[in-house]
């Protein structure tokens, strides 16, 4: 069965540093990978989508990479701020037409001032 | 207001009771989803719908029933609530199928079954 792992439950970094979150998957080859942000008591909010034929995608201070050989995505936040503190979820598509995603358990990022 | 809303936001019910969680979206998105989120499990898909009157099971459908008579509404019913269904439930919508479309999530319903 499909398996997706975000290999850090929590990540603590200092303000101004780059946060790097990891998402690994096994047993299948997704065509798309998405990252979401979730604040306490709220629903996830979409951040970025990257396709299997894209190595890297950027949006402001965010950067996502997608390595289909390693079966891994890295999510970077540069010049991190306390407001970036949240849980970040990666999600992969099953493939096919159903539009279904499988989500990782998330990494809780804390940025200390 | 435009967007996706869920009601109630908080619900406490007793074992064996029927409870319905409501979801409403104003974008006319074709796809709608119900997830539950539990510590240690992340988000798990319960049911999804590709259009009005078209629904299908997700990863954890047992004990739940859905319907979609109108595009904008996707209620989730727990026919006989159990303690294991204590969770936070999220509704989401998406304009089309496939992983190349983002999902828009509601604020969630925190359900406690006593």
XYZ file of C-alpha atoms in Angstrom, chain A:
113
model
C 0.000 0.000 0.000
C 1.008 3.601 -0.417
C 3.043 5.063 2.396
C 4.022 8.642 3.018
C 6.272 9.813 5.829
C 7.223 13.186 7.136
C 10.195 12.161 9.135
C 10.138 14.900 11.742
C 7.171 15.337 14.038
C 8.590 18.642 15.204
C 11.262 21.049 14.054
C 12.528 23.967 16.111
C 14.614 26.667 14.485
C 15.763 30.198 15.128
C 14.215 33.162 13.362
C 16.051 34.058 10.170
C 17.271 30.525 9.506
C 16.069 28.249 6.721
C 13.617 25.552 7.738
C 13.788 22.314 5.751
C 11.009 19.758 6.032
C 11.140 16.312 4.465
C 8.461 14.155 2.880
C 9.271 10.601 1.779
C 7.020 8.126 0.039
C 7.167 4.478 -0.980
C 5.365 1.967 -3.146
C 4.065 4.251 -5.850
C 4.955 7.095 -8.180
C 2.757 10.151 -7.748
C 2.394 12.594 -10.588
C 1.861 15.525 -8.207
C 2.885 16.532 -4.742
C 1.270 19.255 -2.650
C 2.196 21.075 0.543
C -0.300 22.528 3.004
C -0.039 24.643 6.113
C -2.269 23.998 9.126
C -2.618 26.322 12.093
C -4.037 25.072 15.410
C -7.814 24.736 15.314
C -8.035 25.427 11.592
C -8.212 23.510 8.339
C -5.182 22.982 6.103
C -4.394 25.704 3.590
C -2.782 24.931 0.234
C 0.696 26.354 -0.328
C 2.409 24.810 -3.332
C 2.023 22.085 -5.932
C 4.861 20.474 -7.856
C 4.651 18.070 -10.771
C 6.812 14.972 -11.216
C 8.652 16.547 -14.144
C 9.494 19.668 -12.133
C 12.579 19.559 -9.987
C 11.876 22.725 -8.047
C 9.088 25.232 -7.439
C 9.311 28.583 -5.665
C 6.804 30.981 -4.159
C 8.131 33.972 -2.265
C 10.159 32.504 0.652
C 8.988 28.957 -0.040
C 10.781 26.389 -2.160
C 9.767 22.808 -2.877
C 11.840 20.128 -4.557
C 10.631 16.807 -5.902
C 13.113 13.983 -6.451
C 11.322 11.026 -8.018
C 14.471 8.894 -7.849
C 14.841 9.338 -4.098
C 11.035 9.410 -3.696
C 11.385 12.528 -1.636
C 10.224 16.130 -1.469
C 11.922 18.861 0.491
C 10.067 21.971 1.633
C 12.166 24.996 2.488
C 11.198 28.247 4.192
C 13.970 30.811 3.920
C 14.414 33.704 6.345
C 11.920 32.036 8.671
C 9.725 34.130 10.958
C 7.742 33.296 14.099
C 4.591 33.680 11.962
C 5.747 30.649 9.968
C 5.169 28.470 13.037
C 2.541 25.899 12.070
C 2.162 22.287 11.043
C 3.077 21.542 7.444
C 1.524 18.625 5.587
C 2.647 17.017 2.385
C 0.142 15.242 0.179
C 0.504 12.988 -2.835
C -2.052 11.995 -5.414
C -3.081 8.376 -5.842
C -2.981 8.805 -9.572
C -6.031 8.162 -11.718
C -9.066 10.382 -11.970
C -10.496 10.321 -8.473
C -8.684 13.392 -7.277
C -7.773 11.730 -4.032
C -4.755 12.677 -1.995
C -2.891 10.801 0.693
C -1.562 13.059 3.436
C 1.474 12.785 5.649
C 1.068 13.225 9.396
C 2.708 16.618 9.290
C 5.718 18.354 10.773
C 5.154 20.966 13.465
C 7.510 23.870 12.863
C 8.336 26.299 15.655
C 10.330 29.407 14.804
C 11.796 31.092 17.878
C 12.533 34.823 17.886
